[in-house]
Coordinates of N, CA and C in Angstrom, one line a residue:
Chain A
K1 N 5.8 41.2 16.5 CA 5.6 39.9 16.0 C 4.4 39.8 15.0
Q2 N 4.7 39.3 13.8 CA 3.6 39.3 12.8 C 2.6 38.2 13.2
E3 N 1.3 38.6 13.1 CA 0.2 37.7 13.3 C -0.7 37.8 12.1
V4 N -1.2 36.7 11.6 CA -2.0 36.7 10.5 C -3.4 36.0 10.8
T5 N -4.5 36.7 10.5 CA -5.8 36.2 10.9 C -6.6 36.1 9.7
Q6 N -7.4 35.0 9.5 CA -8.3 34.9 8.4 C -9.7 34.7 8.9
I7 N -10.6 35.5 8.3 CA -12.0 35.5 8.6 C -12.9 35.4 7.4
P8 N -13.9 34.5 7.3 CA -14.3 33.6 8.4 C -13.5 32.4 8.5
A9 N -13.6 31.6 9.5 CA -12.9 30.3 9.6 C -13.5 29.3 8.7
A10 N -14.8 29.4 8.5 CA -15.4 28.4 7.6 C -16.6 29.1 6.9
L11 N -16.8 28.7 5.7 CA -17.8 29.4 4.8 C -18.5 28.3 3.9
S12 N -19.8 28.4 3.9 CA -20.6 27.5 3.0 C -21.5 28.3 2.1
V13 N -21.4 28.1 0.8 CA -22.1 28.9 -0.1 C -22.7 28.1 -1.2
P14 N -23.8 28.5 -1.8 CA -24.3 27.8 -3.0 C -23.5 28.1 -4.2
E15 N -23.5 27.1 -5.1 CA -22.8 27.3 -6.4 C -23.2 28.5 -7.1
G16 N -22.2 29.2 -7.7 CA -22.5 30.4 -8.5 C -22.4 31.7 -7.8
E17 N -22.3 31.6 -6.5 CA -22.1 32.9 -5.7 C -20.7 33.4 -5.9
N18 N -20.6 34.8 -5.8 CA -19.3 35.4 -5.7 C -19.0 35.5 -4.2
L19 N -17.8 35.3 -3.8 CA -17.5 35.4 -2.4 C -16.1 36.0 -2.1
V20 N -15.9 36.5 -0.9 CA -14.7 37.2 -0.5 C -14.2 36.5 0.8
L21 N -12.9 36.2 0.7 CA -12.2 35.7 1.9 C -11.3 36.8 2.4
N22 N -11.2 36.9 3.7 CA -10.4 38.0 4.3 C -9.1 37.5 5.0
C23 N -8.1 38.3 4.9 CA -6.8 38.1 5.6 C -6.3 39.4 6.2
S24 N -6.0 39.4 7.4 CA -5.4 40.6 8.1 C -4.1 40.2 8.7
F25 N -3.2 41.2 8.7 CA -1.9 41.0 9.4 C -1.5 42.2 10.2
T26 N -0.7 42.0 11.2 CA -0.5 43.0 12.2 C 0.7 44.0 11.9
D27 N 1.6 43.5 11.1 CA 2.8 44.2 10.7 C 2.8 44.5 9.2
S28 N 2.7 45.8 8.9 CA 2.5 46.1 7.5 C 3.9 46.1 6.7
A29 N 5.0 45.9 7.4 CA 6.3 45.8 6.7 C 6.5 44.4 6.1
I30 N 5.8 44.2 4.9 CA 5.9 42.9 4.3 C 6.6 43.0 2.9
Y31 N 7.2 41.9 2.5 CA 7.7 41.8 1.1 C 6.5 41.5 0.2
N32 N 5.7 40.5 0.5 CA 4.7 40.1 -0.3 C 3.7 39.3 0.5
L33 N 2.6 38.9 -0.2 CA 1.6 38.1 0.4 C 1.2 37.0 -0.6
Q34 N 1.0 35.8 -0.2 CA 0.7 34.7 -1.1 C -0.6 34.0 -0.6
W35 N -1.5 33.8 -1.5 CA -2.7 33.0 -1.3 C -2.4 31.5 -1.8
F36 N -2.8 30.6 -0.9 CA -2.7 29.2 -1.2 C -4.1 28.5 -1.1
R37 N -4.1 27.4 -1.8 CA -5.3 26.5 -1.6 C -4.8 25.2 -1.1
Q38 N -5.5 24.6 -0.2 CA -5.2 23.2 0.3 C -6.4 22.3 0.3
D39 N -6.3 21.3 -0.5 CA -7.4 20.3 -0.6 C -7.1 19.3 0.5
P40 N -8.2 18.6 1.0 CA -8.1 17.7 2.2 C -7.0 16.6 1.9
G41 N -6.1 16.5 2.8 CA -5.0 15.5 2.7 C -4.0 15.8 1.6
K42 N -4.0 17.0 1.1 CA -3.1 17.3 0.0 C -2.1 18.4 0.5
G43 N -1.2 18.8 -0.4 CA -0.3 19.9 -0.2 C -0.9 21.2 -0.5
L44 N -0.1 22.2 -0.5 CA -0.6 23.6 -0.8 C -0.3 23.9 -2.2
T45 N -1.3 24.5 -2.9 CA -1.1 25.0 -4.2 C -1.1 26.5 -4.2
S46 N -0.1 27.1 -4.8 CA -0.1 28.6 -4.8 C -1.1 29.1 -5.8
L47 N -1.9 30.1 -5.4 CA -2.9 30.7 -6.2 C -2.4 32.0 -6.8
L48 N -2.1 32.9 -5.9 CA -1.7 34.3 -6.3 C -0.6 34.8 -5.4
L49 N 0.3 35.5 -5.9 CA 1.4 36.2 -5.2 C 1.3 37.7 -5.4
I50 N 1.2 38.5 -4.4 CA 1.1 40.0 -4.6 C 2.3 40.6 -3.9
Q51 N 3.1 41.3 -4.6 CA 4.2 42.0 -4.1 C 3.7 43.2 -3.3
S52 N 4.5 43.7 -2.4 CA 4.1 44.8 -1.5 C 3.8 46.1 -2.3
S53 N 4.4 46.2 -3.5 CA 4.1 47.4 -4.3 C 2.9 47.3 -5.1
Q54 N 2.3 46.1 -5.1 CA 1.1 45.9 -6.0 C -0.2 46.1 -5.2
R55 N -1.3 46.4 -5.9 CA -2.6 46.5 -5.2 C -3.4 45.2 -5.4
E56 N -3.2 44.6 -6.6 CA -4.0 43.4 -6.8 C -3.4 42.5 -7.8
Q57 N -3.8 41.2 -7.9 CA -3.4 40.2 -8.8 C -4.6 39.4 -9.2
T58 N -4.7 39.0 -10.5 CA -5.8 38.3 -11.0 C -5.4 37.0 -11.7
S59 N -6.1 35.9 -11.5 CA -5.9 34.7 -12.2 C -7.2 34.0 -12.4
G60 N -7.7 34.1 -13.6 CA -9.0 33.4 -13.9 C -10.1 34.1 -13.1
R61 N -10.8 33.2 -12.3 CA -11.9 33.7 -11.5 C -11.5 34.3 -10.2
L62 N -10.2 34.3 -9.9 CA -9.6 34.7 -8.6 C -9.0 36.1 -8.8
N63 N -9.3 36.9 -7.8 CA -8.7 38.3 -7.7 C -8.3 38.5 -6.3
A64 N -7.0 38.8 -6.1 CA -6.5 39.1 -4.7 C -6.1 40.6 -4.7
S65 N -6.5 41.2 -3.6 CA -6.1 42.6 -3.4 C -5.3 42.8 -2.1
L66 N -4.5 43.8 -2.1 CA -3.6 44.0 -1.0 C -3.7 45.5 -0.6
D67 N -4.0 45.8 0.7 CA -3.9 47.1 1.3 C -2.9 47.0 2.4
K68 N -1.7 47.3 2.1 CA -0.6 47.1 3.0 C -0.7 48.0 4.3
S69 N -1.1 49.2 4.0 CA -1.2 50.2 5.1 C -2.2 49.8 6.2
S70 N -3.3 49.2 5.8 CA -4.3 48.7 6.7 C -4.1 47.3 7.1
G71 N -3.1 46.6 6.6 CA -2.8 45.2 7.0 C -3.9 44.3 6.5
R72 N -4.4 44.4 5.3 CA -5.5 43.6 4.8 C -5.3 43.1 3.4
S73 N -5.8 41.9 3.2 CA -5.9 41.3 1.8 C -7.2 40.6 1.7
T74 N -7.7 40.6 0.5 CA -9.0 39.9 0.2 C -8.7 39.0 -1.0
L75 N -9.3 37.8 -1.0 CA -9.4 36.9 -2.1 C -10.8 36.8 -2.6
Y76 N -11.0 37.3 -3.8 CA -12.4 37.3 -4.4 C -12.5 36.1 -5.3
I77 N -13.5 35.3 -5.2 CA -13.7 34.2 -6.1 C -15.1 34.4 -6.8
A78 N -15.0 34.5 -8.1 CA -16.2 34.8 -8.8 C -16.9 33.5 -9.3
A79 N -18.2 33.5 -9.3 CA -19.0 32.4 -9.8 C -18.5 31.1 -9.2
S80 N -18.6 30.9 -7.9 CA -18.0 29.8 -7.3 C -18.5 28.4 -7.8
Q81 N -17.7 27.4 -7.7 CA -18.0 26.1 -8.2 C -17.7 25.1 -7.1
P82 N -18.4 23.9 -7.1 CA -18.1 22.9 -6.1 C -16.6 22.5 -6.1
G83 N -15.9 22.6 -7.2 CA -14.5 22.3 -7.3 C -13.6 23.3 -6.5
D84 N -14.2 24.5 -6.1 CA -13.5 25.5 -5.4 C -13.4 25.1 -3.9
S85 N -14.2 24.1 -3.5 CA -14.2 23.7 -2.1 C -12.8 23.2 -1.6
A86 N -12.3 23.9 -0.6 CA -10.9 23.6 -0.1 C -10.7 24.6 1.0
T87 N -9.5 24.5 1.6 CA -9.1 25.5 2.6 C -8.2 26.5 2.0
Y88 N -8.4 27.8 2.2 CA -7.7 28.8 1.6 C -6.8 29.5 2.7
L89 N -5.5 29.6 2.4 CA -4.6 30.1 3.3 C -3.9 31.3 2.8
C90 N -3.7 32.3 3.6 CA -2.9 33.4 3.2 C -1.6 33.4 4.0
A91 N -0.5 33.9 3.4 CA 0.8 33.9 4.1 C 1.5 35.2 3.8
V92 N 2.1 35.8 4.7 CA 2.8 37.1 4.5 C 4.3 36.9 4.9
S93 N 5.1 37.6 4.1 CA 6.6 37.6 4.4 C 7.0 38.9 4.9
R94 N 7.9 39.0 5.8 CA 8.3 40.2 6.4 C 9.6 40.8 5.7
T95 N 9.8 42.1 5.9 CA 11.0 42.7 5.3 C 12.2 42.7 6.2
S96 N 12.0 42.4 7.5 CA 13.1 42.4 8.5 C 13.5 41.0 8.8
G97 N 14.7 40.8 9.2 CA 15.1 39.5 9.5 C 15.2 38.5 8.3
T98 N 15.1 37.3 8.6 CA 15.3 36.3 7.5 C 13.9 36.1 6.8
Y99 N 14.0 36.0 5.5 CA 12.8 35.8 4.7 C 12.1 34.5 5.0
K100 N 10.8 34.6 5.4 CA 10.0 33.5 5.6 C 8.5 33.9 5.6
Y101 N 7.7 32.9 5.4 CA 6.2 33.2 5.4 C 5.6 32.8 6.7
I102 N 4.7 33.7 7.2 CA 3.9 33.5 8.3 C 2.5 33.2 7.8
F103 N 1.9 32.1 8.2 CA 0.6 31.7 7.7 C -0.6 32.1 8.6
G104 N -1.7 32.4 7.9 CA -2.9 32.5 8.6 C -3.5 31.2 9.0
T105 N -4.6 31.3 9.7 CA -5.3 30.1 10.2 C -6.2 29.4 9.2
G106 N -6.4 30.1 8.0 CA -7.2 29.4 7.0 C -8.7 29.7 7.0
T107 N -9.3 29.6 5.8 CA -10.8 29.6 5.7 C -11.2 28.4 5.0
R108 N -12.0 27.6 5.6 CA -12.5 26.3 5.0 C -13.7 26.6 4.2
L109 N -13.6 26.5 2.9 CA -14.7 26.9 2.0 C -15.4 25.6 1.5
K110 N -16.8 25.6 1.5 CA -17.5 24.5 0.9 C -18.5 25.2 -0.1
V111 N -18.5 24.8 -1.3 CA -19.4 25.3 -2.3 C -20.4 24.2 -2.6
L112 N -21.7 24.4 -2.4 CA -22.7 23.4 -2.5 C -23.3 23.4 -3.9
A113 N -23.4 22.2 -4.5 CA -23.9 22.1 -5.8 C -25.5 22.3 -5.9
Chain B
D1 N 6.3 16.0 -14.0 CA 7.6 16.0 -13.2 C 7.4 16.9 -12.0
T2 N 7.4 16.2 -10.8 CA 7.1 16.9 -9.6 C 8.2 17.9 -9.2
A3 N 7.7 19.1 -8.8 CA 8.7 20.2 -8.6 C 9.3 20.0 -7.2
V4 N 8.5 19.8 -6.2 CA 9.0 19.5 -4.8 C 8.4 18.2 -4.4
S5 N 9.2 17.2 -4.2 CA 8.8 15.9 -3.8 C 9.3 15.5 -2.4
Q6 N 8.3 14.9 -1.7 CA 8.7 14.4 -0.3 C 8.4 12.9 -0.3
T7 N 9.2 12.2 0.5 CA 9.0 10.8 0.8 C 9.4 10.5 2.2
P8 N 8.6 9.7 2.9 CA 7.4 9.0 2.4 C 6.2 10.0 2.5
K9 N 5.1 9.6 1.9 CA 3.8 10.3 2.0 C 3.2 10.1 3.3
Y10 N 3.3 8.8 3.8 CA 2.7 8.5 5.1 C 3.8 7.7 5.9
L11 N 3.8 8.0 7.2 CA 4.7 7.3 8.1 C 4.1 7.1 9.4
V12 N 4.0 5.8 9.8 CA 3.4 5.4 11.0 C 4.5 4.7 11.8
T13 N 4.8 5.1 13.0 CA 5.9 4.6 13.8 C 5.6 4.6 15.3
Q14 N 6.3 3.9 16.0 CA 6.1 3.8 17.5 C 7.0 4.9 18.2
M15 N 6.5 5.3 19.3 CA 7.2 6.2 20.2 C 8.6 5.7 20.4
G16 N 9.5 6.7 20.4 CA 10.9 6.3 20.7 C 11.8 6.0 19.5
N17 N 11.1 5.8 18.4 CA 11.9 5.5 17.2 C 12.5 6.7 16.6
D18 N 13.4 6.5 15.7 CA 14.1 7.6 14.9 C 13.6 7.4 13.4
K19 N 13.2 8.5 12.8 CA 12.8 8.5 11.4 C 13.3 9.7 10.6
S20 N 13.3 9.5 9.3 CA 13.7 10.6 8.4 C 12.7 10.8 7.3
I21 N 12.5 12.1 7.0 CA 11.7 12.5 5.8 C 12.6 13.2 4.8
K22 N 12.4 12.8 3.5 CA 13.3 13.4 2.5 C 12.5 14.3 1.7
C23 N 13.2 15.3 1.2 CA 12.6 16.4 0.3 C 13.6 16.7 -0.8
E24 N 13.1 16.8 -2.0 CA 13.9 17.2 -3.1 C 13.2 18.1 -4.0
Q25 N 13.9 19.2 -4.5 CA 13.2 20.1 -5.4 C 14.1 20.2 -6.7
N26 N 13.4 20.3 -7.8 CA 14.0 20.4 -9.1 C 13.8 21.7 -9.8
L27 N 13.5 22.7 -9.0 CA 13.2 24.0 -9.5 C 14.4 24.9 -9.6
G28 N 15.5 24.5 -9.1 CA 16.7 25.3 -9.1 C 16.7 26.4 -8.0
H29 N 15.8 26.3 -7.0 CA 15.7 27.3 -6.0 C 16.9 27.2 -5.0
D30 N 17.2 28.3 -4.4 CA 18.3 28.4 -3.5 C 17.9 28.0 -2.0
T31 N 16.6 28.2 -1.7 CA 16.2 28.1 -0.4 C 15.1 27.0 -0.2
M32 N 15.2 26.3 0.9 CA 14.3 25.2 1.2 C 13.8 25.4 2.6
Y33 N 12.6 24.9 2.9 CA 12.0 25.1 4.2 C 11.3 23.8 4.7
W34 N 11.2 23.7 6.0 CA 10.3 22.7 6.6 C 9.3 23.4 7.4
Y35 N 8.0 23.0 7.2 CA 6.9 23.5 7.9 C 6.2 22.3 8.6
K36 N 5.6 22.6 9.8 CA 4.8 21.6 10.4 C 3.3 22.1 10.5
Q37 N 2.4 21.2 10.1 CA 0.9 21.5 10.2 C 0.3 20.7 11.3
D38 N -0.2 21.3 12.3 CA -0.7 20.6 13.4 C -2.2 20.1 13.2
S39 N -2.8 19.5 14.2 CA -4.1 19.0 14.0 C -5.2 20.1 13.7
K40 N -4.8 21.3 14.1 CA -5.8 22.4 13.8 C -5.4 23.1 12.5
K41 N -4.6 22.5 11.7 CA -4.3 22.9 10.4 C -3.4 24.2 10.3
F42 N -2.8 24.5 11.5 CA -2.0 25.7 11.5 C -0.6 25.3 11.0
L43 N -0.1 26.1 10.1 CA 1.3 25.9 9.5 C 2.3 26.8 10.2
K44 N 3.4 26.1 10.7 CA 4.4 26.9 11.4 C 5.8 26.5 10.9
I45 N 6.6 27.5 10.6 CA 7.9 27.2 10.0 C 8.8 26.5 11.1
M46 N 9.6 25.6 10.7 CA 10.6 24.9 11.5 C 12.0 25.3 11.2
F47 N 12.4 25.1 9.9 CA 13.8 25.3 9.5 C 13.8 25.9 8.1
S48 N 14.9 26.6 7.8 CA 15.1 27.0 6.4 C 16.6 26.9 6.1
Y49 N 16.9 26.4 4.9 CA 18.3 26.4 4.4 C 18.4 27.2 3.2
N50 N 19.5 27.9 3.1 CA 19.8 28.7 1.8 C 21.1 28.1 1.3
N51 N 21.1 27.5 0.2 CA 22.3 27.0 -0.4 C 23.1 26.1 0.6
K52 N 22.5 25.2 1.2 CA 23.0 24.3 2.2 C 23.4 24.9 3.6
E53 N 23.1 26.2 3.8 CA 23.4 26.8 5.0 C 22.1 27.1 5.8
L54 N 22.1 26.7 7.1 CA 20.9 26.9 8.0 C 20.7 28.4 8.2
I55 N 19.5 28.9 7.9 CA 19.3 30.3 8.1 C 18.1 30.6 9.0
I56 N 17.3 29.6 9.2 CA 16.1 29.7 10.1 C 16.1 28.4 11.0
N57 N 16.0 28.6 12.3 CA 15.9 27.5 13.2 C 15.0 28.0 14.3
E58 N 13.7 27.7 14.1 CA 12.7 28.2 15.0 C 12.8 27.4 16.3
T59 N 11.9 27.7 17.3 CA 12.0 27.0 18.5 C 11.4 25.6 18.3
V60 N 12.3 24.7 18.0 CA 12.0 23.3 17.7 C 12.9 22.4 18.6
P61 N 12.3 21.3 19.2 CA 13.1 20.5 20.0 C 14.4 20.0 19.2
N62 N 15.5 19.8 19.9 CA 16.7 19.4 19.2 C 16.7 18.0 18.8
R63 N 15.5 17.3 19.0 CA 15.4 15.9 18.5 C 15.2 16.0 17.0
F64 N 14.8 17.2 16.5 CA 14.6 17.5 15.1 C 15.9 18.0 14.5
S65 N 16.4 17.3 13.5 CA 17.7 17.8 12.9 C 17.6 17.8 11.3
P66 N 17.6 19.0 10.7 CA 17.6 19.1 9.3 C 19.0 18.8 8.7
K67 N 19.0 18.3 7.5 CA 20.3 18.1 6.8 C 20.1 18.4 5.3
S68 N 21.1 19.2 4.8 CA 21.0 19.6 3.4 C 22.3 19.2 2.7
P69 N 22.3 18.1 2.0 CA 23.6 17.7 1.4 C 23.9 18.5 0.2
D70 N 22.9 19.1 -0.4 CA 23.1 20.1 -1.5 C 21.8 20.9 -1.6
K71 N 21.8 22.0 -2.5 CA 20.7 22.9 -2.4 C 19.4 22.4 -2.9
A72 N 19.5 21.2 -3.6 CA 18.2 20.6 -4.1 C 17.6 19.6 -3.1
H73 N 18.3 19.4 -2.0 CA 17.7 18.4 -1.0 C 17.7 19.0 0.4
L74 N 16.6 18.8 1.1 CA 16.6 19.1 2.6 C 15.8 18.0 3.3
N75 N 16.6 17.2 4.1 CA 16.0 16.1 4.8 C 15.7 16.5 6.2
L76 N 14.8 15.8 6.8 CA 14.4 16.1 8.3 C 14.5 14.8 9.0
H77 N 15.4 14.8 10.0 CA 15.6 13.6 10.8 C 15.0 13.9 12.2
I78 N 14.3 12.9 12.7 CA 13.6 13.1 14.0 C 14.0 11.9 14.9
N79 N 14.6 12.3 16.1 CA 15.0 11.2 17.0 C 14.0 11.1 18.1
S80 N 13.9 9.9 18.7 CA 13.1 9.6 19.9 C 11.7 10.2 19.7
L81 N 11.0 9.8 18.7 CA 9.7 10.3 18.4 C 8.7 10.2 19.5
E82 N 7.9 11.3 19.7 CA 6.9 11.4 20.7 C 5.5 11.5 20.1
L83 N 4.5 11.2 20.9 CA 3.1 11.3 20.4 C 2.8 12.7 19.8
G84 N 3.3 13.7 20.4 CA 3.1 15.1 20.0 C 3.7 15.5 18.7
D85 N 4.6 14.6 18.2 CA 5.2 14.9 16.9 C 4.3 14.5 15.7
S86 N 3.2 13.9 16.0 CA 2.2 13.5 15.0 C 1.7 14.8 14.3
A87 N 1.8 14.9 13.0 CA 1.4 16.1 12.3 C 1.7 15.8 10.8
V88 N 1.4 16.8 10.0 CA 1.8 16.7 8.6 C 3.0 17.7 8.4
Y89 N 4.1 17.2 7.8 CA 5.3 18.0 7.6 C 5.4 18.3 6.2
F90 N 5.5 19.6 5.9 CA 5.6 20.1 4.5 C 7.0 20.6 4.2
C91 N 7.5 20.3 3.1 CA 8.7 20.9 2.6 C 8.3 21.9 1.5
A92 N 9.1 23.0 1.4 CA 8.8 24.0 0.4 C 10.1 24.5 -0.1
S93 N 10.1 25.1 -1.3 CA 11.3 25.8 -1.8 C 10.9 27.1 -2.3
G94 N 11.9 28.0 -2.4 CA 11.7 29.4 -3.0 C 13.0 29.9 -3.4
Q95 N 12.9 31.0 -4.2 CA 14.1 31.6 -4.8 C 14.6 32.7 -3.8
G96 N 14.0 32.9 -2.7 CA 14.6 33.9 -1.7 C 13.6 35.0 -1.5
A97 N 14.1 36.1 -1.0 CA 13.3 37.2 -0.6 C 12.6 37.8 -1.8
G98 N 11.3 38.0 -1.5 CA 10.5 38.6 -2.6 C 9.8 37.6 -3.5
Y99 N 10.1 36.3 -3.3 CA 9.5 35.3 -4.2 C 8.6 34.4 -3.4
G100 N 7.7 33.8 -4.1 CA 6.8 32.9 -3.4 C 7.4 31.5 -3.1
Y101 N 6.6 30.7 -2.5 CA 7.0 29.3 -2.2 C 6.3 28.3 -3.1
T102 N 7.0 27.2 -3.3 CA 6.3 26.0 -3.9 C 6.4 24.9 -2.9
F103 N 5.3 24.3 -2.6 CA 5.2 23.3 -1.5 C 5.2 21.9 -2.1
G104 N 5.7 20.9 -1.3 CA 5.6 19.5 -1.5 C 4.2 19.1 -1.1
S105 N 3.9 17.8 -1.3 CA 2.5 17.3 -1.0 C 2.4 16.9 0.5
G106 N 3.4 16.9 1.2 CA 3.3 16.7 2.7 C 3.6 15.2 3.1
T107 N 4.1 15.0 4.3 CA 4.3 13.7 4.9 C 3.5 13.7 6.2
R108 N 2.5 12.7 6.2 CA 1.7 12.6 7.4 C 2.3 11.6 8.3
L109 N 2.8 12.2 9.4 CA 3.5 11.3 10.4 C 2.6 11.0 11.6
T110 N 2.4 9.8 11.9 CA 1.6 9.3 13.0 C 2.5 8.5 14.0
V111 N 2.6 9.0 15.2 CA 3.3 8.3 16.2 C 2.4 7.6 17.2
V112 N 2.6 6.3 17.3 CA 1.6 5.5 18.1 C 2.3 4.9 19.4

């Protein structure tokens, strides 16, 4: 059974810092991994999608890496801004059975001005 | 032009009532999903339809019944609402295996 864990659960950093959010999963047989952002009271916004054959994806100040064999992904945020404050969720899809995403517990990020 | 839209955004109702949440996507995706986010913010899949056919039915009380009249719509009907049903319900759509999801903005259901 796939389990997805995100560490830390919460993080508070001063503006301008580079930071890393971690996601680990127990079953390495995945199709892909997707990082989402959720603002309070809002829906989920897709940030990056990494296919199982890829090592990383970049979008602006965001870089997501995937090490499938060790069951890990990291989301790197460069030069953090107060507008980055949100909950970040990773989700993995499996290759067996019906295609669906299993979500992690999320990291609540606060960037202080 | 909203890609995945849910209505209503907020729903407050009494225990025992029956309610529906509607979801529509204009992305041309074949697959739609319902997820439940509990008070601890954990997202768990409930149902999935592919081209109007039910393909995922997780361990969900049978008071919850999804309905997909066409591949662009997936509605969720809940009978005999209970306090524990209070949560945020998210609809999502995707193009199938190997593709990512697009989420709706959620429906906050409060049962009193």
